[in-house]
XYZ file of C-alpha atoms in Angstrom:
559
model
C -44.183 11.067 93.948
C -48.340 11.471 95.297
C -47.831 9.060 98.073
C -44.756 11.924 99.055
C -46.938 15.042 99.119
C -49.510 12.765 101.438
C -47.220 11.777 104.005
C -46.161 15.784 104.231
C -49.284 17.625 104.100
C -50.105 14.746 106.880
C -46.634 15.766 108.305
C -47.511 19.616 108.139
C -50.948 19.138 109.530
C -49.607 17.103 112.486
C -47.298 20.706 113.493
C -49.752 23.289 112.421
C -51.703 21.048 114.804
C -49.568 20.895 117.631
C -48.603 23.952 117.118
C -52.544 25.243 117.883
C -52.989 23.750 120.804
C -51.207 25.714 123.264
C -51.328 28.939 121.160
C -55.323 28.737 122.132
C -54.543 27.105 126.038
C -52.316 30.141 126.258
C -54.718 32.633 124.945
C -57.226 31.491 127.569
C -55.487 31.076 130.094
C -54.646 34.705 130.036
C -58.486 35.562 128.871
C -60.271 33.655 132.389
C -57.239 34.823 134.506
C -58.423 38.285 133.961
C -61.923 37.322 134.181
C -61.176 35.652 137.489
C -60.074 39.728 138.776
C -62.945 41.070 137.764
C -64.492 38.277 139.385
C -62.986 39.062 142.931
C -63.306 43.392 142.537
C -66.569 42.992 141.170
C -68.111 39.327 143.781
C -71.761 40.880 144.629
C -72.637 42.098 140.936
C -71.439 38.867 139.737
C -73.556 36.688 141.251
C -76.856 39.283 140.008
C -75.115 38.628 136.953
C -76.568 34.788 137.221
C -79.072 35.133 139.440
C -80.927 37.708 137.052
C -80.104 35.278 134.387
C -81.619 32.403 135.406
C -85.039 34.305 136.830
C -84.539 35.469 132.582
C -84.913 32.078 131.814
C -88.030 31.458 134.574
C -89.924 34.047 132.352
C -88.890 32.292 128.728
C -89.436 28.739 130.735
C -93.634 30.659 130.883
C -93.644 30.892 127.362
C -92.624 27.822 126.189
C -95.204 25.484 125.174
C -96.027 22.045 126.441
C -96.568 18.318 124.915
C -96.435 15.060 125.974
C -93.665 14.137 122.779
C -92.641 15.136 119.612
C -94.886 13.536 116.837
C -92.349 11.045 115.136
C -92.570 11.168 111.285
C -92.795 7.315 109.906
C -93.282 8.832 106.143
C -96.956 8.172 105.614
C -100.756 9.564 106.865
C -104.030 7.765 107.878
C -106.564 9.296 106.598
C -110.000 8.455 108.418
C -113.000 9.398 106.514
C -117.146 9.273 109.256
C -119.767 9.692 106.411
C -123.347 10.095 107.465
C -124.048 6.756 109.399
C -126.905 6.033 107.683
C -124.677 5.801 104.047
C -125.094 2.095 102.121
C -122.286 -0.166 101.253
C -122.713 1.002 97.362
C -122.836 4.750 97.880
C -119.889 5.048 100.944
C -117.665 2.612 98.147
C -118.428 4.238 95.862
C -117.542 7.629 97.586
C -114.519 6.418 98.937
C -113.162 5.511 95.522
C -113.399 8.978 95.076
C -111.545 10.084 97.470
C -109.135 7.468 97.119
C -107.993 9.737 93.894
C -108.449 12.805 94.820
C -105.158 11.877 97.524
C -103.372 10.388 95.134
C -103.229 13.299 93.084
C -101.422 14.811 95.643
C -97.846 14.514 94.062
C -96.379 13.716 97.661
C -98.294 10.461 97.713
C -95.958 7.566 97.146
C -100.173 5.265 97.020
C -103.129 5.436 98.245
C -105.441 2.156 99.659
C -108.249 2.374 100.895
C -109.986 0.590 104.113
C -114.140 0.700 103.682
C -115.655 -0.224 107.153
C -115.293 -2.893 109.508
C -111.997 -5.406 109.526
C -113.063 -9.022 109.139
C -111.269 -9.440 112.742
C -114.309 -7.276 113.619
C -111.808 -5.632 115.330
C -113.648 -2.575 115.121
C -117.327 -1.912 115.338
C -117.736 -0.013 112.157
C -120.083 1.497 109.514
C -119.679 1.192 106.241
C -119.830 5.028 107.413
C -116.084 4.605 107.781
C -112.988 4.557 105.403
C -110.081 5.131 106.185
C -107.187 5.374 104.038
C -103.078 4.358 104.068
C -101.060 7.452 102.816
C -97.373 6.041 102.192
C -95.426 9.767 101.515
C -92.311 9.785 99.093
C -89.326 11.033 100.333
C -89.443 14.384 101.140
C -86.970 14.752 99.102
C -89.045 15.128 96.444
C -91.620 16.963 97.738
C -92.436 20.476 95.827
C -90.330 23.205 96.898
C -91.370 24.936 100.148
C -93.961 22.805 101.323
C -93.866 20.246 104.412
C -96.401 17.749 106.341
C -98.033 20.444 108.016
C -99.327 22.238 104.747
C -99.629 19.256 103.040
C -101.887 17.843 105.201
C -103.775 21.351 105.493
C -104.043 21.374 101.315
C -105.498 18.014 101.401
C -107.821 18.769 103.943
C -108.759 22.025 102.705
C -109.158 20.022 98.768
C -111.203 16.733 100.370
C -113.410 19.333 102.686
C -114.151 21.121 99.646
C -114.912 18.596 97.135
C -116.907 16.158 99.838
C -118.623 18.042 102.333
C -120.321 17.906 104.962
C -118.578 14.540 105.991
C -115.150 14.457 108.543
C -111.779 14.342 108.417
C -109.380 13.235 110.027
C -104.871 13.001 109.739
C -102.767 11.361 111.487
C -99.745 8.505 111.099
C -100.853 4.625 110.861
C -98.497 3.779 114.558
C -99.509 7.003 116.349
C -103.109 6.337 115.088
C -102.389 2.522 116.639
C -101.058 3.571 120.166
C -103.071 6.535 120.987
C -106.617 4.652 119.812
C -105.731 2.131 122.382
C -104.874 4.308 124.824
C -107.367 6.563 124.545
C -110.710 3.831 123.245
C -111.530 6.981 120.493
C -109.375 7.776 117.292
C -108.779 10.053 117.212
C -105.537 12.412 118.816
C -106.957 14.363 121.224
C -110.339 13.849 122.999
C -113.268 14.950 125.023
C -115.410 12.232 127.379
C -118.817 13.462 128.019
C -120.085 10.286 130.674
C -123.555 10.174 131.877
C -126.739 8.475 130.860
C -129.012 10.104 128.729
C -127.611 9.663 125.386
C -129.775 12.644 124.332
C -128.404 14.592 127.071
C -124.448 13.537 126.824
C -125.091 14.814 122.576
C -125.839 17.755 123.338
C -123.248 18.636 125.897
C -120.969 16.938 122.713
C -122.752 19.787 120.510
C -121.861 22.547 122.645
C -118.705 21.273 123.239
C -116.922 20.695 120.348
C -119.306 24.218 119.650
C -117.121 26.361 122.122
C -114.022 25.287 121.543
C -114.310 26.104 117.358
C -112.249 28.751 117.512
C -110.050 27.712 119.858
C -105.899 27.865 117.219
C -104.861 24.938 116.695
C -107.266 22.955 116.848
C -108.314 20.873 114.566
C -110.321 17.979 112.940
C -112.523 18.939 114.850
C -115.687 16.662 115.115
C -118.510 14.341 117.804
C -119.006 10.542 117.396
C -122.413 11.060 116.931
C -124.379 7.958 117.904
C -127.652 9.190 117.384
C -129.657 8.325 114.118
C -129.956 5.272 113.587
C -134.237 4.967 112.225
C -135.340 3.100 114.905
C -139.418 1.791 115.375
C -140.386 1.995 118.523
C -143.425 0.611 120.570
C -144.393 2.085 124.082
C -146.945 -0.362 125.132
C -150.113 1.350 126.878
C -150.330 -0.711 130.154
C -154.075 1.129 130.852
C -155.567 -0.381 126.809
C -153.563 -3.718 128.138
C -155.548 -4.552 130.604
C -158.887 -3.672 129.273
C -157.679 -6.826 127.289
C -156.404 -8.840 130.595
C -153.053 -8.552 129.619
C -149.507 -7.693 130.892
C -146.754 -5.769 128.864
C -144.633 -9.335 129.205
C -147.264 -11.125 127.246
C -147.736 -8.128 124.739
C -143.327 -7.717 124.465
C -142.757 -11.945 124.164
C -145.126 -11.663 121.490
C -142.926 -9.140 119.181
C -140.434 -10.754 120.364
C -141.460 -13.797 118.461
C -143.097 -11.810 115.640
C -140.173 -10.072 114.173
C -136.428 -10.913 115.683
C -138.036 -14.650 115.867
C -137.869 -17.048 118.521
C -136.234 -20.600 118.378
C -138.594 -23.768 117.968
C -135.123 -26.345 118.487
C -132.382 -27.181 117.389
C -131.085 -28.871 113.735
C -128.448 -31.363 113.503
C -125.421 -31.943 111.522
C -125.373 -35.348 110.516
C -122.345 -37.228 111.696
C -121.381 -34.707 113.344
C -122.346 -32.629 117.133
C -122.707 -29.419 115.857
C -125.741 -27.825 115.899
C -127.844 -25.190 114.700
C -131.174 -23.637 116.327
C -134.241 -22.838 114.345
C -135.707 -19.767 114.152
C -139.458 -18.647 113.959
C -140.946 -16.207 112.586
C -144.065 -14.136 110.442
C -143.036 -14.190 106.718
C -141.449 -10.885 105.540
C -144.910 -9.249 103.962
C -146.697 -9.104 108.294
C -143.333 -7.287 109.948
C -141.137 -4.859 106.403
C -142.843 -1.600 107.118
C -144.441 -0.188 110.369
C -147.942 -0.913 109.134
C -147.936 -4.510 108.869
C -146.135 -4.237 113.160
C -149.518 -2.595 114.013
C -151.487 -5.532 112.445
C -148.931 -7.970 114.467
C -151.886 -9.726 116.313
C -151.949 -10.606 120.110
C -153.379 -13.338 121.483
C -156.258 -12.386 124.529
C -157.937 -14.999 125.978
C -161.191 -14.769 126.155
C -165.620 -16.455 127.621
C -165.326 -17.927 124.628
C -161.471 -18.839 124.108
C -158.651 -17.036 121.800
C -159.361 -14.090 119.584
C -156.531 -11.694 118.419
C -155.469 -8.014 118.252
C -153.988 -5.568 116.020
C -150.268 -4.882 118.075
C -151.921 -1.200 117.804
C -154.720 -1.130 120.199
C -152.380 -2.033 123.093
C -149.852 -0.016 121.540
C -148.256 3.362 120.103
C -146.018 2.867 117.521
C -143.446 4.828 116.004
C -140.766 5.546 114.185
C -137.748 7.640 115.992
C -134.358 8.470 116.314
C -132.007 5.828 117.972
C -128.533 4.911 119.028
C -126.337 3.489 116.677
C -123.229 3.337 117.622
C -122.895 2.822 121.847
C -119.265 3.851 124.083
C -118.961 2.657 127.322
C -116.124 2.956 129.740
C -116.633 1.857 133.164
C -119.871 0.958 133.050
C -121.487 4.434 131.817
C -122.125 5.523 128.515
C -119.861 8.403 127.605
C -120.079 10.970 122.990
C -116.766 11.556 122.816
C -115.511 15.081 120.907
C -112.731 14.475 119.095
C -110.127 17.078 117.559
C -106.856 17.128 116.622
C -104.165 21.015 117.549
C -101.961 20.941 114.603
C -99.569 24.317 114.630
C -99.522 24.559 117.974
C -98.536 23.911 121.295
C -100.687 21.222 122.642
C -100.674 21.943 125.835
C -101.937 25.824 126.114
C -104.112 24.729 122.764
C -105.759 21.936 125.961
C -105.807 25.181 128.337
C -107.759 27.716 126.381
C -109.652 25.410 125.201
C -111.328 24.458 128.953
C -111.204 26.718 129.659
C -113.844 27.980 126.845
C -115.372 24.714 127.564
C -115.300 26.640 131.847
C -117.018 29.775 131.225
C -118.643 28.465 127.917
C -120.580 25.386 128.619
C -123.058 23.568 132.030
C -122.839 20.670 132.253
C -125.321 18.702 134.359
C -125.417 17.017 137.840
C -124.429 13.454 136.954
C -122.669 14.611 133.995
C -119.074 14.825 133.989
C -116.289 15.898 131.482
C -112.701 14.157 131.399
C -109.769 15.173 128.631
C -107.717 12.479 127.290
C -105.204 11.289 124.239
C -102.121 12.816 123.398
C -103.340 15.636 126.659
C -103.701 12.770 129.443
C -100.921 11.012 128.830
C -99.418 14.303 128.701
C -100.688 15.304 132.247
C -100.372 10.943 133.801
C -96.034 12.108 133.129
C -95.909 15.250 134.361
C -97.452 14.282 137.582
C -95.344 11.661 137.711
C -92.193 14.469 137.065
C -92.820 16.979 140.058
C -92.492 13.385 142.361
C -89.771 11.898 140.784
C -87.922 15.583 140.408
C -88.531 17.068 143.377
C -86.814 13.116 144.681
C -84.448 13.380 142.392
C -82.379 16.916 142.875
C -83.434 15.935 146.681
C -81.313 12.426 146.763
C -78.851 15.101 144.686
C -78.143 17.332 148.095
C -78.658 14.649 150.346
C -75.244 12.843 148.668
C -73.713 16.732 148.848
C -74.324 17.330 152.480
C -72.786 13.416 152.465
C -69.637 14.653 151.196
C -69.542 17.543 152.479
C -70.866 18.356 155.738
C -72.315 21.602 155.719
C -75.310 22.315 154.804
C -73.592 26.191 153.019
C -70.785 23.816 151.264
C -74.047 21.871 149.921
C -76.155 24.538 148.850
C -72.289 26.584 146.995
C -72.513 22.772 144.944
C -76.512 22.672 144.947
C -76.521 26.151 143.116
C -74.620 24.450 140.124
C -77.844 22.967 139.462
C -80.856 26.128 138.694
C -76.731 27.330 136.447
C -77.140 24.676 134.137
C -81.065 24.249 133.276
C -80.587 27.729 132.750
C -79.185 26.639 129.346
C -81.683 24.061 128.607
C -84.085 26.471 128.813
C -83.491 29.007 126.719
C -82.319 26.891 124.044
C -86.464 25.182 123.941
C -86.613 29.163 123.807
C -85.023 29.385 121.292
C -85.375 26.993 118.733
C -89.044 27.577 119.464
C -89.678 23.493 120.656
C -92.213 22.789 123.416
C -91.350 21.045 126.789
C -92.138 17.472 126.640
C -90.694 14.360 128.184
C -87.268 13.980 125.864
C -86.905 17.553 127.410
C -87.922 16.931 130.274
C -85.169 13.278 130.458
C -82.101 16.406 129.151
C -82.574 18.297 131.434
C -82.282 15.725 134.906
C -79.954 15.180 132.717
C -78.036 18.110 133.210
C -78.737 17.675 136.772
C -75.820 15.043 136.520
C -73.520 16.789 134.482
C -74.597 20.117 136.975
C -73.473 18.980 140.794
C -70.290 16.804 138.924
C -69.046 19.839 138.061
C -70.803 22.606 141.925
C -68.046 19.175 143.307
C -65.293 19.647 141.498
C -65.130 23.599 141.361
C -65.691 23.504 145.677
C -64.063 20.928 146.662
C -60.349 21.822 144.933
C -61.165 25.363 146.511
C -61.973 23.520 150.067
C -58.471 22.306 149.525
C -56.878 24.614 148.488
C -57.620 26.337 151.381
C -57.690 23.907 153.251
C -53.924 23.787 152.125
C -53.249 26.663 154.179
C -53.998 29.630 151.134
C -55.657 32.851 151.805
C -59.095 32.378 150.471
C -59.121 35.087 147.266
C -55.562 33.451 146.412
C -57.410 30.290 147.309
C -59.908 31.192 144.519
C -58.345 32.053 141.834
C -56.120 28.810 142.048
C -59.055 27.012 141.730
C -60.536 29.348 138.507
C -57.483 28.540 137.361
C -56.916 24.799 137.469
C -60.803 23.740 136.742
C -60.892 25.257 133.945
C -59.702 22.578 131.639
C -62.762 20.045 133.586
C -65.025 21.766 133.533
C -64.502 22.822 129.592
C -63.974 19.203 128.967
C -66.950 17.788 130.824
C -69.422 20.129 129.166
C -68.271 19.536 126.144
C -68.339 15.947 125.387
C -71.843 16.069 126.613
C -72.114 19.007 124.386
C -70.208 17.988 121.098
C -71.723 13.772 122.097
C -75.278 15.746 121.443
C -74.547 17.752 118.635
C -75.640 15.800 115.908
C -78.859 15.018 117.323
C -79.840 18.990 117.749
C -79.579 19.133 114.559
C -81.000 15.691 112.958
C -84.067 15.752 111.024
C -84.404 12.772 108.596
C -87.007 10.637 109.873
C -87.291 9.559 113.789
C -85.686 12.267 115.385
C -88.037 14.779 116.224
C -88.725 12.230 119.356
C -84.686 12.833 120.567
C -83.577 16.299 118.856
C -85.197 18.537 122.166
C -83.304 16.189 124.526
C -80.327 16.591 122.670
C -81.346 20.257 122.416
C -81.863 20.973 125.981
C -78.678 19.507 126.776
C -76.177 20.763 124.526
C -77.784 24.039 125.648
C -77.217 24.075 129.007
C -73.450 22.013 127.958
C -72.971 24.745 126.704
C -73.631 27.915 128.765
C -72.961 26.176 132.589
C -69.188 26.521 131.900
C -69.866 30.702 131.671
C -71.966 29.532 135.080
C -69.757 27.342 136.424
C -66.080 29.056 135.953
C -67.742 32.611 136.771
C -70.622 32.944 139.005
C -70.217 29.916 141.081
C -66.732 31.100 141.965
C -68.063 34.549 143.156
C -71.055 33.000 145.720
C -67.555 31.049 146.754
C -65.843 33.954 147.501
C -69.658 35.493 148.468
C -70.664 33.112 150.660
C -68.069 30.069 151.531
C -66.886 29.731 155.685
C -64.195 27.682 154.753
C -61.074 28.401 156.640
C -58.209 26.654 156.748
C -56.942 24.100 158.450
C -53.744 24.074 158.579
C -50.734 27.538 159.544
C -50.466 29.745 156.643
C -47.381 29.091 155.241
C -47.327 25.295 154.117
C -47.853 24.949 149.999
C -50.377 24.379 148.579
C -51.738 20.361 147.531
C -52.020 20.912 143.884
C -55.870 20.206 142.587
C -57.230 18.747 139.661
C -56.229 18.659 136.471
């Protein structure tokens, strides 16, 4: 009995659909037939509305932000803490434990794994001042109500900065951090590299840049990778005093090197093996353990009565200064990076405002240069490549259209479908609040093909009907009626195929969403423009004349 009811419901649903499809088709055709009459009556007005819509889309595009790629949600956080450079292993370990406990206190954190110092393989040269935390996160359905990733990062950042003042924290994700560090060479999403020779000047310019962009909305995790601060003993040889004793600077340097750093006196070989190790000789620790002891290091002086000794302080100035503990180098030049992230704002507008602030407030000395790297550097390179690839693609499409139609007028009419398709994609990004990215750019390139195909279908059908001897107005009516279904099917197929990706919010969907939103938005609005504005443009500008005597039956258009 249940099976009988199921079959009856199936048949009922089937016959309902059989009635529904012709009914919808008839309604659409009758409605569109009336629209076509209005198009023919007000061709200039329809074309003007289409142009105005394109201009509005251009203004909307100018307000859309820029970013390289949407941030792929990995379901984790990678937090880096930079403590004072002179911190000891024991104190740094105590801070790391306290930070790990604070981060684990957030209910969204599954666990916390910390790395203190540099890795065992030595690939990351850093000191005890560096602590990194890997924080896998629970599924988002188990998070507190109203808390998203940005809000969680803001809460953690505020709690850490309040509990550990003076320590710099940056937030990223595991894979994202590795990719960005490999691309820019700096531990940060974005950075400003100040390149030059003198470390003091580099540090000063870097601090000026940091202060200049600190007030830019959206700039977070701002920090300067310090190079100075390592306690260093500096020995400056007084050449005049050394000359009185007949000493050259090289003699004094050799003595200091042997006394403090050591000098190889021979090799020690391992029994039964060819392995050998240098045997280093230097002064005992009590003769070099502090500044006063170093001042008393004896320097041999050759005199008339043999070799005498004078203390190092007699021929050199010795003092404790702040030296370099970490020097960044790239392309045989020193640089100091200013690291920062962008949250709550698109990358392009934030960095452009930051560059404007730097240009207004920071004076770059001669011989020094500033380079913006990281995500913004990748975005800039990608836009430069797109500036070459997109015009080439459009030129090839127009060339193929010209080969197909053999007329420049028809080529431009068919090519006018391209901006019509792009209009919907721009509006979709604007309404969704998404910035323009490389993923969205690929979506716009996909719209090029859809637009060109529909332009060819509509214009080819019109030309065929005109060539068969039908009057131009009647040919335009037949073209609209015959091409309604192909245009709708072409656009709806692309729209429906990418509709799930446009509304997906699962992990990994962030990268594909801009592409899907652009294509869905473009293919939703494009049929309306293809079936209204494009016929109006053809009616106004096409000069196609019948090649056969009037009165012959019209050739049927494409279905």
